[in-house]
mmCIF file of C-alpha atoms in Angstrom:
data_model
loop_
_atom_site.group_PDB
_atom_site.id
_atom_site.type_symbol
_atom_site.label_atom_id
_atom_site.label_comp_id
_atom_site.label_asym_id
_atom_site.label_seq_id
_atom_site.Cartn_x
_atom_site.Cartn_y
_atom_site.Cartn_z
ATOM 1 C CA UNK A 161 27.769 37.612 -37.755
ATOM 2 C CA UNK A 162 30.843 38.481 -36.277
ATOM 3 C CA UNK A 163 31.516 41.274 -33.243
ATOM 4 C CA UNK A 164 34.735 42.933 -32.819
ATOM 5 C CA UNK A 165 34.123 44.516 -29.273
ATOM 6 C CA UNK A 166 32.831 43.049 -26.324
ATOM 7 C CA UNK A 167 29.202 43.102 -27.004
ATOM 8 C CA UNK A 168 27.311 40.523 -26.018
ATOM 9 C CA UNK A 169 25.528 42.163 -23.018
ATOM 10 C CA UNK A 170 23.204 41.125 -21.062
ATOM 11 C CA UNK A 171 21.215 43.857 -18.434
ATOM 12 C CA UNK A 172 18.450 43.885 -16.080
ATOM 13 C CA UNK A 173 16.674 46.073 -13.606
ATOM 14 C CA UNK A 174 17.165 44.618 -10.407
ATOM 15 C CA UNK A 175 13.455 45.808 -9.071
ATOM 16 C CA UNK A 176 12.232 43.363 -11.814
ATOM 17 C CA UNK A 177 14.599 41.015 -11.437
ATOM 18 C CA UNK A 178 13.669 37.107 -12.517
ATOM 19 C CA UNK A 179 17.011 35.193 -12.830
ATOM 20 C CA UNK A 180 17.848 33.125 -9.849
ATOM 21 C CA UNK A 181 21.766 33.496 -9.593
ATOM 22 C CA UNK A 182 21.387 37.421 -8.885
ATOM 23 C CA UNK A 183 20.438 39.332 -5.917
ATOM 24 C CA UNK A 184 17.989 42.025 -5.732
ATOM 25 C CA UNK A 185 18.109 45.380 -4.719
ATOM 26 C CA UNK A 186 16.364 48.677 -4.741
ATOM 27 C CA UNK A 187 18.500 50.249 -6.785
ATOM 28 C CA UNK A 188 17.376 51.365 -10.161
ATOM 29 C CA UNK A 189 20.767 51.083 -11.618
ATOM 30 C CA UNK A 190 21.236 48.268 -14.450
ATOM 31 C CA UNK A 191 23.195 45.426 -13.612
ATOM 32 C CA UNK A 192 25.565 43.625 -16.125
ATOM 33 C CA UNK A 193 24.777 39.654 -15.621
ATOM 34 C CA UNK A 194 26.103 37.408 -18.830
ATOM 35 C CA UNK A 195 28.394 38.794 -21.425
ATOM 36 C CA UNK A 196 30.727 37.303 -23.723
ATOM 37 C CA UNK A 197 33.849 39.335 -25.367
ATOM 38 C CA UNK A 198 34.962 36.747 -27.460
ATOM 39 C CA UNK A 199 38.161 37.482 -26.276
ATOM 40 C CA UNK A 200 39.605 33.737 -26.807
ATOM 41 C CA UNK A 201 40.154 31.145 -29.745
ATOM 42 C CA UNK A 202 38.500 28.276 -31.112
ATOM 43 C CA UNK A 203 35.031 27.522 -30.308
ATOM 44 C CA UNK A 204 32.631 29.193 -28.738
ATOM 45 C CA UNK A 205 32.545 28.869 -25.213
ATOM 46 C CA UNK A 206 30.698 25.855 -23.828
ATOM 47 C CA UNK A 207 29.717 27.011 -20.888
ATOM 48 C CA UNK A 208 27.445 29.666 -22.945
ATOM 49 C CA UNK A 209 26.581 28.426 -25.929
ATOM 50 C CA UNK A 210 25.611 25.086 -27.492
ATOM 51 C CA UNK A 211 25.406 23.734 -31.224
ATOM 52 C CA UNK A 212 22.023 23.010 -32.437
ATOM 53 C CA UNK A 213 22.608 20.464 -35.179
ATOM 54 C CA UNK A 214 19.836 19.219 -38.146
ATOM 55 C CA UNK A 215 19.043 19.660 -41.621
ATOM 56 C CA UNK A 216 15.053 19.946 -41.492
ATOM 57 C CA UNK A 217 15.016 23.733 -41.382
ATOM 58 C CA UNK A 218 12.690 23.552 -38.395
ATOM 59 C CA UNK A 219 9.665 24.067 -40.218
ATOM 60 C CA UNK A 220 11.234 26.977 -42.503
ATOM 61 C CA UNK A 221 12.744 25.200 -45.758
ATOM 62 C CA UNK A 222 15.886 26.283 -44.934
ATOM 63 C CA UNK A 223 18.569 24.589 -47.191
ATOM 64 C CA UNK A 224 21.556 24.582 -45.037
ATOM 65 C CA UNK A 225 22.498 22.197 -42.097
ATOM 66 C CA UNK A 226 23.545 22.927 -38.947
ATOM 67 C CA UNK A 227 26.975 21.647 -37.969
ATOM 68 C CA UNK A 228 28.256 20.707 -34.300
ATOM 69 C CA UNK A 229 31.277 21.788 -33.085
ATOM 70 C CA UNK A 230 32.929 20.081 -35.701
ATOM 71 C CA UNK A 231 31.531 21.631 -38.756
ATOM 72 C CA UNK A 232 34.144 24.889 -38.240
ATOM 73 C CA UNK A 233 30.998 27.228 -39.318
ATOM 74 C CA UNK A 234 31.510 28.897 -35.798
ATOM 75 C CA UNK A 235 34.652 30.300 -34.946
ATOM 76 C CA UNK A 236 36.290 32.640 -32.478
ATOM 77 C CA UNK A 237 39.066 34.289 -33.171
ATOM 78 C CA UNK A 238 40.600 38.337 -32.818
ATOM 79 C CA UNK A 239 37.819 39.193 -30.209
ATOM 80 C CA UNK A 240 35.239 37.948 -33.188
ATOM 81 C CA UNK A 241 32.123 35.347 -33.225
ATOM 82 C CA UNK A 242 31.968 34.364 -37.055
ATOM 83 C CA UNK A 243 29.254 32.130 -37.981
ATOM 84 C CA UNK A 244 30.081 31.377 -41.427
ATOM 85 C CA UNK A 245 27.525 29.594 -43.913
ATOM 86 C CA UNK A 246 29.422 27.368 -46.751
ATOM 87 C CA UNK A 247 28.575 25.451 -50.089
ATOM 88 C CA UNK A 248 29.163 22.187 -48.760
ATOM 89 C CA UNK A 249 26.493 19.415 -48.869
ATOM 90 C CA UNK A 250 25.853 17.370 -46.011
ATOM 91 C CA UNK A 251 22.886 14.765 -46.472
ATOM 92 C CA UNK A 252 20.229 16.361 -48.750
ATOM 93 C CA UNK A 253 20.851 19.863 -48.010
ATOM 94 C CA UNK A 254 23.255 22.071 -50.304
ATOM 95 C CA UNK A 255 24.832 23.975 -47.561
ATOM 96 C CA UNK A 256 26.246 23.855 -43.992
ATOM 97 C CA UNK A 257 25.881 26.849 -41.023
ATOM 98 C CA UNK A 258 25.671 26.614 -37.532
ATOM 99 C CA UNK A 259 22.808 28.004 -34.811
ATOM 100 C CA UNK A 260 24.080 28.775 -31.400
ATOM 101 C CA UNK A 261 21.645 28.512 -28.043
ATOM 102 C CA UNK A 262 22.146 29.375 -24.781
ATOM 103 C CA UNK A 263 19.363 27.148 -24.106
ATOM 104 C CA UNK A 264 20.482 24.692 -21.086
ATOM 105 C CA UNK A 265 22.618 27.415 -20.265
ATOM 106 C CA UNK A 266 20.926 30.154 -19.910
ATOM 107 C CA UNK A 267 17.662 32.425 -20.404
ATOM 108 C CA UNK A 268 16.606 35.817 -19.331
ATOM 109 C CA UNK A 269 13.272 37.545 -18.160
ATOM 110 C CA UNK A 270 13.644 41.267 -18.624
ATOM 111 C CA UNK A 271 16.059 43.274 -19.169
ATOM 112 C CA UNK A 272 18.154 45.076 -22.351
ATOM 113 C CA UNK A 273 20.028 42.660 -24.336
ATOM 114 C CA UNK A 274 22.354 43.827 -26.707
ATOM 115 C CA UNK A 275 24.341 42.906 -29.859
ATOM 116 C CA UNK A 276 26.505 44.276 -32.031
ATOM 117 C CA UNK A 277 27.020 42.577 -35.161
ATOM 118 C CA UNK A 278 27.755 42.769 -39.121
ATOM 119 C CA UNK A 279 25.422 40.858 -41.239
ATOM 120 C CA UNK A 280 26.474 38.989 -44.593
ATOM 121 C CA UNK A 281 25.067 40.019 -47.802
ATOM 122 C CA UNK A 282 23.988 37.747 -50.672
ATOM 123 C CA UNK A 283 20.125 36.866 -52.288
ATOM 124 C CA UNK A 284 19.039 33.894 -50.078
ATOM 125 C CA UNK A 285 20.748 34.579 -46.978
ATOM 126 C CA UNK A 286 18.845 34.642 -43.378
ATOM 127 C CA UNK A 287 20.984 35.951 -40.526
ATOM 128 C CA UNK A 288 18.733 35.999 -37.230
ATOM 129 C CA UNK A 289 19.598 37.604 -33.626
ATOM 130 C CA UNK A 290 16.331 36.463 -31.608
ATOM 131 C CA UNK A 291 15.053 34.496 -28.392
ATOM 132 C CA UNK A 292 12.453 31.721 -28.269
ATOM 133 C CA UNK A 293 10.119 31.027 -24.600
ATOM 134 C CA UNK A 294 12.166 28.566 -22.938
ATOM 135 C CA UNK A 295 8.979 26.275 -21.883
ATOM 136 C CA UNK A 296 9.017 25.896 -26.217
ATOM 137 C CA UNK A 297 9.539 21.620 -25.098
ATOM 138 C CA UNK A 298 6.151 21.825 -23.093
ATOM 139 C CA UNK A 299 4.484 24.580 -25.281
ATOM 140 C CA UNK A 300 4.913 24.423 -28.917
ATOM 141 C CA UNK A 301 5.491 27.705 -31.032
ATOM 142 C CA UNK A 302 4.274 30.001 -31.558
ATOM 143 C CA UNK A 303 2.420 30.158 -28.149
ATOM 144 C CA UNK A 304 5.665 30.022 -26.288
ATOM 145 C CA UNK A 305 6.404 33.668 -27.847
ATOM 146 C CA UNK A 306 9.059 34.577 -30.191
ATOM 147 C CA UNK A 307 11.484 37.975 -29.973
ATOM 148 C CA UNK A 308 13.354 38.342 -33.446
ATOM 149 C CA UNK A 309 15.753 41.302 -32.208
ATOM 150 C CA UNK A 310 17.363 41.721 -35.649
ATOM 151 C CA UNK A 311 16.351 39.722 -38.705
ATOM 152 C CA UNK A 312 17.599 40.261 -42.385
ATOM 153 C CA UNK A 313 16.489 38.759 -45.378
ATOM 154 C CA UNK A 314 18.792 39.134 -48.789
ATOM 155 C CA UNK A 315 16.077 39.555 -51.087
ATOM 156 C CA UNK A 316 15.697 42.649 -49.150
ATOM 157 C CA UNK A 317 18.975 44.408 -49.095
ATOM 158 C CA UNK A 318 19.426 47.035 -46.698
ATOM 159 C CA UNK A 319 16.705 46.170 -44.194
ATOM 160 C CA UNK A 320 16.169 44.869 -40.654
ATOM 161 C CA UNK A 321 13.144 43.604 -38.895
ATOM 162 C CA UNK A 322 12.149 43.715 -34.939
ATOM 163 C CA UNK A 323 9.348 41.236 -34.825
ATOM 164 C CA UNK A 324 7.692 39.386 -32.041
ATOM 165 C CA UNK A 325 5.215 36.191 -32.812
ATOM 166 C CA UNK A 326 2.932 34.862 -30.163
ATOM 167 C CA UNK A 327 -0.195 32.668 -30.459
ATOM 168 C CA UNK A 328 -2.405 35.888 -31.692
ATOM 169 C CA UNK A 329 -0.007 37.226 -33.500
ATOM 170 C CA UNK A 330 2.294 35.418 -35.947
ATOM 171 C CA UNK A 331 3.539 34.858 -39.161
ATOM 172 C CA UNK A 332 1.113 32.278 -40.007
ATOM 173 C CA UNK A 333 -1.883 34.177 -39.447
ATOM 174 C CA UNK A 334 -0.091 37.405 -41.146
ATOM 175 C CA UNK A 335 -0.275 39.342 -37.477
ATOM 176 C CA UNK A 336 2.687 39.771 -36.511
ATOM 177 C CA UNK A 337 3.885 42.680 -34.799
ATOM 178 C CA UNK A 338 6.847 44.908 -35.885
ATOM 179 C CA UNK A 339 8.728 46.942 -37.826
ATOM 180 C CA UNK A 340 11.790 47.557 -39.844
ATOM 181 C CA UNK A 341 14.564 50.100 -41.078
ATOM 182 C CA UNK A 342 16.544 51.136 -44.064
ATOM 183 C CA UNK A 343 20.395 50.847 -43.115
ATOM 184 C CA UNK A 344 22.717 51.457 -46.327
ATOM 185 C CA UNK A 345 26.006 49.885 -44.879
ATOM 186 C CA UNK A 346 24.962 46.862 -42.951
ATOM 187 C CA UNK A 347 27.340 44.649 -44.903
ATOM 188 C CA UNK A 348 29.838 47.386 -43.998
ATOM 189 C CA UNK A 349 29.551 48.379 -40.944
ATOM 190 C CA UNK A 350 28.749 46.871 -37.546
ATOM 191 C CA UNK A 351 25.862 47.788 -36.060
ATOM 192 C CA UNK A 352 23.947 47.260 -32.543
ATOM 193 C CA UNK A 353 20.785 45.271 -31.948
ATOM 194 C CA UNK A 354 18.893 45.217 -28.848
ATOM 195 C CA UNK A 355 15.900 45.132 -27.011
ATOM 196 C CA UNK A 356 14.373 46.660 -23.851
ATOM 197 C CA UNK A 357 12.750 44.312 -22.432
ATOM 198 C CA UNK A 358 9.777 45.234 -19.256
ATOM 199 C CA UNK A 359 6.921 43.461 -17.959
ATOM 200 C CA UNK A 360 5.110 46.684 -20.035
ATOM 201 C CA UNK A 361 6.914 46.475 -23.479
ATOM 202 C CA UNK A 362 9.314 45.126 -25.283
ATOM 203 C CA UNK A 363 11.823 47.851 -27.444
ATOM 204 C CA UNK A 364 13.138 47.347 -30.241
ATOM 205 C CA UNK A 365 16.394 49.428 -31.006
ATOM 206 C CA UNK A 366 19.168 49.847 -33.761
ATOM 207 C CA UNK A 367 22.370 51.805 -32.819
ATOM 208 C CA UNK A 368 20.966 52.852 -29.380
ATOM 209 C CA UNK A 369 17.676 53.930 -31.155
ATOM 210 C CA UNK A 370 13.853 52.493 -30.709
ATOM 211 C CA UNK A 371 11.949 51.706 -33.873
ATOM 212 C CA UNK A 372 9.260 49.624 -32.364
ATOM 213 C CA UNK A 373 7.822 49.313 -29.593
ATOM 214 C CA UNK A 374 5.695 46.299 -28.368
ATOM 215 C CA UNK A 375 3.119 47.022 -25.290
ATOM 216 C CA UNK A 376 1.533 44.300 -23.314
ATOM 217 C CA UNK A 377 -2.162 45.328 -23.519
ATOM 218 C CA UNK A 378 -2.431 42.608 -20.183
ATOM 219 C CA UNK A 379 -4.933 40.630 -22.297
ATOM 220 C CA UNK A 380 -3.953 36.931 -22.006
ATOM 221 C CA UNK A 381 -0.944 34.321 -22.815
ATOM 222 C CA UNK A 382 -1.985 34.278 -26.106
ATOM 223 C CA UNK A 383 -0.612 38.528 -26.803
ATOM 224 C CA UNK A 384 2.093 38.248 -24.306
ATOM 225 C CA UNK A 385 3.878 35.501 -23.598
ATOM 226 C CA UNK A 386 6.847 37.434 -22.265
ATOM 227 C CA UNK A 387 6.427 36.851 -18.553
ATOM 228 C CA UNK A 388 9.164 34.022 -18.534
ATOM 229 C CA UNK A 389 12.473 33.131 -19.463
ATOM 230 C CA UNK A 390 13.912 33.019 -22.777
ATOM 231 C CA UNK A 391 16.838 31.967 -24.467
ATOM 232 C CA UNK A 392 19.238 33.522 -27.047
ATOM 233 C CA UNK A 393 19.634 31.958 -30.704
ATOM 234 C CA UNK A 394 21.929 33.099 -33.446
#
């Protein structure tokens, strides 16, 4: 993934405001609160992002593993994030990538988050833009809730997915809510991901457009666990 514009955005209405470092108003204007434009060198900042490291795939076979900050599969460079996956083996697994967090750092409840991005092609590849329920150390998956904001598969070229998994509805039980879209130049073009995020629904949108959209039926924990912070992972 790599972003040549600053992109990273983070947004919020301040009537629904949840992070702790802002203040409120009654204003119905958005309010940018965490960005990053990439516009340095070297690694990405540490005061937004952290290395998750490990080979075990987190439960999802994956064959890579994921480097630190010395493994050189993130780099910053030209006002670009590239996250670059290599045929290098480390351990038992074939290949090396790296995950970024801002967990620690920083999470969100509400708001429209927004990336813009170019995705890699090749069979067997997994790029992932998404956000996991920052309680996931005192509440295992998936009933801390899951937001995939843009996923892409290689078997599948040409299509994205906007999923969310929850206790009720996940991947495991085959209910998982969401949708996808045909794009014909992601590995060409960049592209932006986002979701609009409410205590009502969450969005899903490609190039400023919704494709799915998520309600909160106000049944229980189990359908939405989306009252709480979250934290980013690519």
């Amino acid at each position: 993934m790599c972003n040549p514009n600053p992109m990273i955005r983070i947004l919020v209405f301040p009537v629904l405001l949840m992070i702790p470092f802002l203040l409120c108003s009654q204003s119905k204007q958005r309010q940018l609160i965490w960005f990053d434009e990439f516009n340095y060198q070297g690694l990405p900042d540490s005061s937004k992002w952290g290395f998750e490291t490990g080979g075990d795939g987190w439960g999802n076979h994956e064959l890579q593993y994921y480097t630190g900050k010395e493994g050189n599969n993130a780099i910053v460079a030209n006002g670009v994030l590239k996250i670059t996956a290599r045929n290098q083996v480390v351990g038992n697994n074939r290949f090396t990538s790296a995950r970024l967090v801002t967990r620690g750092k920083v999470d969100f409840t509400y708001g429209k988050i927004e990336i813009r991005a170019k995705l890699p092609a090749g069979k067997g590849l997994w790029p992932a833009i998404w956000m996991l329920g920052s309680n996931i150390g005192q509440i295992p998956w998936p009933a801390c809730g899951e937001i995939d904001i843009m996923e892409h598969v290689g078997y599948l070229k040409d299509s994205v997915f906007g999923t969310i998994h929850t206790e009720a509805y996940n991947h495991r039980k085959g209910t998982q809510k969401g949708n996808s879209l045909f794009v014909k130049d992601l590995y060409d073009s960049f592209h932006k991901y986002a979701i609009e995020w409410t205590p009502d629904s969450i969005q899903f949108l490609m190039d400023d457009k919704v494709y799915y959209s998520f309600q909160n039926r106000k049944l229980s924990s189990k359908e939405w666990p989306f009252s709480q912070p979250f934290f980013l992972i690519f």
